[in-house]
CSV table of C-alpha atoms in Angstrom, one decimal:
chain,number,residue,atom,x,y,z
J,1,MET,CA,117.1,-9.6,37.5
J,2,THR,CA,114.2,-11.7,36.3
J,3,GLY,CA,112.5,-12.0,33.0
J,4,VAL,CA,112.1,-14.1,29.9
J,5,PRO,CA,115.2,-14.2,27.8
J,6,ALA,CA,114.8,-12.8,24.3
J,7,SER,CA,114.2,-15.5,21.6
J,8,ALA,CA,116.7,-15.9,18.9
J,9,PRO,CA,115.6,-14.9,15.4
J,10,THR,CA,113.9,-17.7,13.6
J,11,PRO,CA,116.2,-18.9,10.8
J,12,ASP,CA,114.8,-18.9,7.3
J,13,PRO,CA,113.8,-22.5,6.6
J,14,ALA,CA,114.4,-22.1,2.9
J,15,PRO,CA,117.4,-20.0,2.1
J,16,ALA,CA,117.5,-18.6,-1.4
J,17,LEU,CA,120.2,-19.6,-4.0
J,18,ASP,CA,123.4,-17.5,-4.0
J,19,PRO,CA,125.0,-15.7,-6.9
J,20,GLY,CA,127.0,-18.2,-8.8
J,21,ASP,CA,124.8,-21.2,-8.0
J,22,ARG,CA,123.6,-23.3,-11.0
J,23,PRO,CA,120.1,-24.6,-10.5
J,24,ALA,CA,120.2,-26.3,-13.9
J,25,PRO,CA,122.8,-26.8,-16.6
J,26,GLY,CA,123.4,-23.6,-18.6
J,27,TYR,CA,121.9,-21.2,-16.0
J,28,GLU,CA,123.8,-19.2,-13.4
J,29,VAL,CA,122.1,-17.2,-10.7
J,30,LEU,CA,123.1,-13.5,-10.6
J,31,GLY,CA,120.8,-12.5,-7.8
J,32,HIS,CA,117.6,-13.2,-5.9
J,33,LEU,CA,114.8,-10.9,-7.1
J,34,ALA,CA,111.8,-11.9,-5.0
J,35,ARG,CA,110.1,-14.5,-2.8
J,36,THR,CA,106.4,-15.1,-2.7
J,37,GLY,CA,104.4,-17.6,-0.6
J,38,TRP,CA,105.5,-20.4,-2.8
J,39,LEU,CA,108.0,-19.1,-5.4
J,40,ASP,CA,111.6,-17.9,-5.7
J,41,VAL,CA,112.4,-15.6,-8.6
J,42,TYR,CA,116.0,-15.0,-9.7
J,43,ASP,CA,118.0,-12.8,-12.1
J,44,ALA,CA,120.1,-15.3,-14.1
J,45,TRP,CA,122.5,-15.7,-17.0
J,46,SER,CA,121.6,-18.1,-19.9
J,47,GLU,CA,124.8,-19.5,-21.4
J,48,ASP,CA,123.0,-20.9,-24.4
J,49,ARG,CA,121.4,-17.5,-25.3
J,50,ALA,CA,124.3,-15.4,-23.9
J,51,CYS,CA,121.8,-13.1,-22.2
J,52,ARG,CA,120.1,-12.4,-18.9
J,53,CYS,CA,116.9,-14.1,-18.0
J,54,VAL,CA,114.5,-14.7,-15.1
J,55,LEU,CA,114.1,-18.0,-13.3
J,56,LYS,CA,111.0,-19.0,-11.4
J,57,THR,CA,111.2,-22.0,-9.2
J,58,VAL,CA,109.2,-23.4,-6.2
J,59,ARG,CA,110.6,-22.5,-2.9
J,60,PRO,CA,112.8,-25.2,-1.4
J,61,ASP,CA,110.5,-25.7,1.6
J,62,ARG,CA,107.5,-26.3,-0.7
J,63,ARG,CA,109.0,-28.5,-3.4
J,64,ASP,CA,107.3,-31.6,-2.1
J,65,GLU,CA,103.9,-30.0,-2.9
J,66,ALA,CA,103.0,-31.6,-6.2
J,67,PRO,CA,100.2,-29.1,-7.1
J,68,LEU,CA,102.6,-26.2,-6.9
J,69,ARG,CA,105.1,-27.9,-9.1
J,70,GLY,CA,102.4,-28.7,-11.6
J,71,ARG,CA,101.1,-25.1,-11.5
J,72,LEU,CA,104.6,-23.7,-12.3
J,73,LEU,CA,105.3,-26.1,-15.1
J,74,ARG,CA,101.9,-25.5,-16.7
J,75,GLU,CA,102.5,-21.8,-16.7
J,76,GLY,CA,105.9,-22.3,-18.2
J,77,ARG,CA,104.6,-24.5,-21.0
J,78,TRP,CA,102.0,-21.9,-21.9
J,79,LEU,CA,104.4,-19.0,-22.0
J,80,CYS,CA,106.9,-20.9,-24.1
J,81,ALA,CA,104.1,-21.8,-26.6
J,82,PHE,CA,102.6,-18.4,-26.7
J,83,THR,CA,103.9,-15.5,-28.8
J,84,HIS,CA,102.4,-12.1,-28.4
J,85,PRO,CA,104.0,-8.6,-28.2
J,86,HIS,CA,102.1,-7.8,-25.0
J,87,LEU,CA,102.7,-11.0,-23.1
J,88,VAL,CA,105.9,-12.0,-21.3
J,89,ARG,CA,107.8,-14.6,-23.2
J,90,GLY,CA,108.9,-18.0,-21.9
J,91,TYR,CA,112.2,-19.4,-23.0
J,92,ASP,CA,112.4,-22.8,-21.3
J,93,VAL,CA,110.8,-25.3,-18.9
J,94,ILE,CA,113.1,-27.6,-16.9
J,95,ARG,CA,111.6,-30.4,-14.9
J,96,THR,CA,114.7,-31.8,-13.2
J,97,PRO,CA,116.5,-31.7,-10.8
J,98,ASP,CA,113.8,-29.1,-9.7
J,99,ALA,CA,111.0,-27.5,-11.6
J,100,LEU,CA,112.2,-24.3,-13.2
J,101,VAL,CA,110.7,-21.8,-15.7
J,102,VAL,CA,112.9,-19.5,-17.7
J,103,LEU,CA,111.5,-16.2,-18.8
J,104,GLU,CA,112.7,-13.1,-20.7
J,105,THR,CA,114.1,-10.3,-18.7
J,106,LEU,CA,111.9,-7.2,-19.0
J,107,THR,CA,113.7,-3.9,-18.5
J,108,GLY,CA,110.7,-1.7,-17.7
J,109,GLU,CA,108.9,-1.4,-14.4
J,110,THR,CA,105.6,-2.8,-13.1
J,111,LEU,CA,102.6,-0.5,-13.6
J,112,ALA,CA,102.1,-0.6,-9.8
J,113,HIS,CA,105.6,0.8,-9.2
J,114,LEU,CA,105.2,3.4,-12.0
J,115,LEU,CA,101.9,4.7,-10.6
J,116,HIS,CA,103.5,4.9,-7.2
J,117,ARG,CA,106.5,6.8,-8.5
J,118,LEU,CA,104.7,9.3,-10.9
J,119,ARG,CA,103.8,12.7,-9.5
J,120,ARG,CA,101.1,13.2,-12.1
J,121,ARG,CA,98.5,10.7,-13.2
J,122,PRO,CA,98.8,9.4,-16.8
J,123,ALA,CA,97.1,11.3,-19.6
J,124,ALA,CA,93.8,10.0,-20.8
J,125,THR,CA,95.2,8.9,-24.1
J,126,ASP,CA,97.9,6.9,-22.3
J,127,VAL,CA,95.3,5.2,-20.1
J,128,ALA,CA,93.3,4.3,-23.2
J,129,LEU,CA,96.4,3.1,-25.1
J,130,LEU,CA,97.3,0.9,-22.1
J,131,GLY,CA,93.8,-0.5,-22.2
J,132,VAL,CA,94.1,-1.3,-25.9
J,133,GLN,CA,97.3,-3.3,-25.3
J,134,LEU,CA,95.8,-5.2,-22.4
J,135,CYS,CA,92.8,-6.1,-24.5
J,136,SER,CA,95.2,-7.3,-27.2
J,137,ALA,CA,97.0,-9.7,-24.8
J,138,ILE,CA,93.8,-10.9,-23.2
J,139,HIS,CA,92.1,-11.5,-26.5
J,140,TYR,CA,95.1,-13.6,-27.5
J,141,LEU,CA,94.8,-15.7,-24.3
J,142,HIS,CA,91.1,-16.1,-24.8
J,143,GLY,CA,91.6,-17.3,-28.3
J,144,ARG,CA,93.8,-20.1,-26.8
J,145,GLY,CA,91.1,-21.1,-24.3
J,146,LEU,CA,92.5,-19.4,-21.2
J,147,LEU,CA,91.3,-16.8,-18.8
J,148,HIS,CA,94.1,-14.8,-17.1
J,149,LEU,CA,92.1,-14.1,-13.9
J,150,ASP,CA,94.8,-12.0,-12.1
J,151,LEU,CA,95.1,-8.7,-14.1
J,152,LYS,CA,96.4,-6.0,-11.8
J,153,PRO,CA,99.0,-3.2,-11.9
J,154,SER,CA,101.7,-5.5,-10.4
J,155,ASN,CA,101.2,-8.0,-13.2
J,156,VAL,CA,101.8,-5.5,-16.0
J,157,VAL,CA,105.3,-4.2,-17.0
J,158,VAL,CA,105.6,-1.0,-18.9
J,159,GLU,CA,108.5,0.4,-20.8
J,160,ARG,CA,108.2,3.5,-22.9
J,161,GLY,CA,104.5,3.1,-23.4
J,162,HIS,CA,104.7,-0.6,-24.3
J,163,ALA,CA,102.9,-3.0,-21.8
J,164,LYS,CA,103.5,-6.7,-21.2
J,165,VAL,CA,101.2,-8.9,-19.1
J,166,LEU,CA,102.8,-11.2,-16.6
J,167,ASP,CA,101.9,-14.3,-14.6
J,168,LEU,CA,99.6,-17.1,-15.8
J,169,SER,CA,99.9,-18.9,-12.5
J,170,VAL,CA,96.1,-18.9,-11.9
J,171,ALA,CA,95.0,-18.9,-15.5
J,172,ARG,CA,92.5,-21.6,-16.4
J,173,PRO,CA,89.8,-22.3,-19.1
J,174,PRO,CA,86.4,-20.8,-18.7
J,175,GLY,CA,84.0,-22.7,-16.5
J,176,PRO,CA,83.4,-23.4,-12.8
J,177,ALA,CA,86.1,-22.2,-10.3
J,178,PRO,CA,86.5,-22.2,-6.5
J,179,PRO,CA,85.7,-18.9,-4.7
J,180,GLY,CA,88.5,-16.4,-4.2
J,181,LEU,CA,90.6,-17.5,-7.2
J,182,GLY,CA,93.1,-14.7,-7.9
J,183,THR,CA,94.3,-11.7,-5.8
J,184,PRO,CA,91.7,-10.6,-3.2
J,185,ALA,CA,91.8,-6.9,-3.9
J,186,HIS,CA,91.4,-7.5,-7.6
J,187,LEU,CA,88.7,-10.1,-7.9
J,188,SER,CA,85.7,-9.8,-10.1
J,189,PRO,CA,82.4,-10.5,-8.1
J,190,GLU,CA,82.1,-13.9,-9.7
J,191,GLN,CA,85.7,-14.8,-8.8
J,192,ALA,CA,85.1,-13.7,-5.2
J,193,ARG,CA,81.9,-15.9,-4.8
J,194,GLY,CA,83.0,-18.8,-6.9
J,195,GLY,CA,81.1,-20.4,-9.8
J,196,GLU,CA,81.1,-20.0,-13.6
J,197,LEU,CA,83.9,-17.8,-14.9
J,198,SER,CA,83.9,-16.4,-18.4
J,199,ALA,CA,85.9,-13.8,-20.5
J,200,ALA,CA,83.9,-11.1,-18.5
J,201,ALA,CA,86.1,-11.8,-15.5
J,202,ASP,CA,89.2,-10.6,-17.4
J,203,VAL,CA,87.2,-7.6,-18.7
J,204,TRP,CA,86.7,-6.7,-15.0
J,205,GLY,CA,90.5,-7.1,-14.5
J,206,ILE,CA,91.2,-4.7,-17.4
J,207,GLY,CA,88.7,-2.2,-16.1
J,208,GLY,CA,90.1,-2.3,-12.5
J,209,THR,CA,93.7,-1.9,-13.8
J,210,LEU,CA,92.6,1.1,-16.0
J,211,TYR,CA,90.6,2.6,-13.1
J,212,GLU,CA,93.6,2.5,-10.8
J,213,THR,CA,95.9,3.9,-13.5
J,214,ALA,CA,93.5,6.8,-14.1
J,215,ALA,CA,92.4,7.5,-10.6
J,216,GLY,CA,95.4,6.6,-8.6
J,217,GLU,CA,93.6,4.0,-6.4
J,218,PRO,CA,91.6,0.8,-7.0
J,219,PRO,CA,87.8,1.0,-7.8
J,220,PHE,CA,86.9,0.2,-4.2
J,221,GLY,CA,89.7,2.1,-2.5
J,222,ARG,CA,92.3,-0.1,-0.6
J,223,TRP,CA,91.1,-3.3,1.0
J,224,THR,CA,92.8,-6.5,2.0
J,225,ALA,CA,92.1,-10.2,2.2
J,226,THR,CA,91.0,-9.9,5.8
J,227,GLY,CA,88.8,-6.8,5.7
J,228,PRO,CA,89.1,-3.0,5.6
J,229,ASP,CA,92.6,-1.8,6.0
J,230,ALA,CA,93.6,1.7,5.0
J,231,VAL,CA,97.0,1.8,3.4
J,232,ALA,CA,99.1,4.9,2.9
J,233,GLY,CA,100.7,3.9,-0.3
J,234,ALA,CA,101.7,1.0,-2.5
J,235,GLY,CA,104.1,-1.6,-1.0
J,236,ALA,CA,107.0,-3.1,-2.8
J,237,GLY,CA,107.0,-6.3,-4.7
J,238,VAL,CA,108.6,-7.8,-7.7
J,239,GLY,CA,107.0,-9.2,-10.9
J,240,PRO,CA,108.3,-12.4,-12.3
J,241,SER,CA,110.4,-10.6,-15.0
J,242,ALA,CA,110.8,-7.1,-13.9
J,243,GLY,CA,112.0,-4.8,-11.2
J,244,PRO,CA,110.1,-3.6,-8.1
J,245,GLY,CA,106.3,-3.3,-8.3
J,246,GLY,CA,103.7,-1.9,-6.0
J,247,ARG,CA,100.7,-3.6,-4.6
J,248,ALA,CA,97.7,-2.0,-2.9
J,249,GLY,CA,94.7,-3.3,-1.4
J,250,ALA,CA,91.0,-1.3,0.6
J,251,ALA,CA,87.6,-0.1,1.7
J,252,GLY,CA,85.0,-1.9,3.5
J,253,GLY,CA,83.5,-5.1,2.2
J,254,ALA,CA,81.2,-8.0,2.9
J,255,SER,CA,82.5,-11.5,2.8
J,256,ALA,CA,81.8,-13.3,-0.5
J,257,ARG,CA,79.6,-16.3,-0.3
J,258,GLY,CA,81.5,-19.5,0.3
J,259,THR,CA,84.8,-17.7,1.2
J,260,ASP,CA,86.2,-15.4,3.8
J,261,THR,CA,87.5,-13.0,1.1
J,262,PRO,CA,85.8,-9.7,1.7
J,263,TYR,CA,84.0,-8.1,-1.2
J,264,PRO,CA,82.6,-4.5,-1.4
J,265,ASP,CA,78.9,-4.1,-1.6
J,266,GLY,CA,77.4,-2.4,-4.6
J,267,PRO,CA,79.1,-0.9,-7.7
J,268,ALA,CA,82.3,1.0,-7.8
J,269,PRO,CA,82.1,4.8,-7.7
J,270,PRO,CA,82.0,6.2,-11.2
J,271,LEU,CA,85.5,7.0,-12.5
J,272,SER,CA,84.3,10.5,-13.4
J,273,ALA,CA,83.8,11.1,-9.6
J,274,ARG,CA,87.5,10.5,-9.1
J,275,ARG,CA,89.0,12.4,-12.1
J,276,ARG,CA,87.8,14.5,-15.0
J,277,LEU,CA,88.3,12.4,-18.2
J,278,PRO,CA,86.8,12.1,-21.6
J,279,ARG,CA,83.3,10.7,-21.2
J,280,ALA,CA,84.0,7.8,-23.6
J,281,LEU,CA,87.0,6.7,-21.6
J,282,ALA,CA,85.2,6.9,-18.2
J,283,ASP,CA,82.1,5.2,-19.5
J,284,ALA,CA,84.2,2.3,-21.0
J,285,VAL,CA,86.0,1.7,-17.7
J,286,ASP,CA,82.8,1.9,-15.7
J,287,ALA,CA,81.2,-0.6,-18.0
J,288,CYS,CA,84.0,-3.1,-17.3
J,289,LEU,CA,83.2,-2.9,-13.6
J,290,SER,CA,79.5,-3.8,-13.8
J,291,PRO,CA,78.6,-6.3,-11.0
J,292,ASP,CA,76.7,-8.3,-13.7
J,293,PRO,CA,79.2,-10.0,-16.0
J,294,ARG,CA,76.5,-10.0,-18.8
J,295,ARG,CA,76.5,-6.2,-18.8
J,296,ARG,CA,80.2,-5.8,-19.3
J,297,PRO,CA,81.6,-5.2,-22.9
J,298,THR,CA,83.3,-8.0,-24.7
J,299,VAL,CA,87.1,-7.6,-25.1
J,300,PRO,CA,86.8,-6.5,-28.8
J,301,GLU,CA,84.1,-4.0,-27.9
J,302,LEU,CA,86.2,-2.6,-25.2
J,303,ALA,CA,89.3,-2.4,-27.4
J,304,ALA,CA,87.3,-0.5,-30.0
J,305,ALA,CA,86.0,2.0,-27.5
J,306,LEU,CA,89.4,2.6,-26.0
J,307,GLY,CA,91.1,2.8,-29.4
J,308,ALA,CA,88.8,5.6,-30.4
J,309,VAL,CA,90.1,7.6,-27.3
J,310,ALA,CA,93.7,6.6,-27.8
J,311,HIS,CA,93.9,7.7,-31.4
J,312,ARG,CA,91.7,10.8,-31.1
J,313,PRO,CA,93.5,13.8,-32.7
């Protein structure tokens, strides 16, 4: 019989740590939570705090890439220095033997996973309250000279109505930025094309997250980094300090100038076309998604508009 023999499975070039391993003094791995393109995320035990925690570290096969190490350590320093009720808390930053960031364990679930699991879409007041909390966290970051630039349902953990924002790995001060910075399906127009970024980019992120929360799909449907790609439902992922989270991408789009990241042409469909909601809420979300950053509300203006809906009798 002739034919080409079946190839053996390609071994993982970077096996994850096993339960019981100690990547740094005082920390014991309990389990492997997730692997991204450059990170490993672990459930761990902190002997000093006598509690569980989350460890983020650069994957073993990419540890010789200095920019990734610097990116992780920078995020860790920020999260350890910041204190806000709607922002994940950092416990520790370890530089040797390998770069390691220690975060609090969050017991809720990512908003992406929650939206995928729920049979009914959240009430309008819950959408508005979520928006108020996101505005609070983003206002805090802006006050410290940072833009988040990656707000999306998989970077928000919710527990009993209390939201926390995750992941400052692409955060940076306002100013010029390369095209495509962030997650392709969640980029503001100015992030997609590159150039000057301001607080308005995060207002877009808040609006996109609220739109998906209210309507059940992103503003432009589901699209991916390589073009239109219809998706049946959210896929599984894991946030840096929470359990499973869904991600979704898609509808047709044109490539942004200077990058191969596709970007939908024209404004997003009005939220009211996807779901009946109080006009004040739908108008606030739509305003966040204006293609012109100058026409979006400021974070305080958005918080006030959403707060009026959230606290309506």
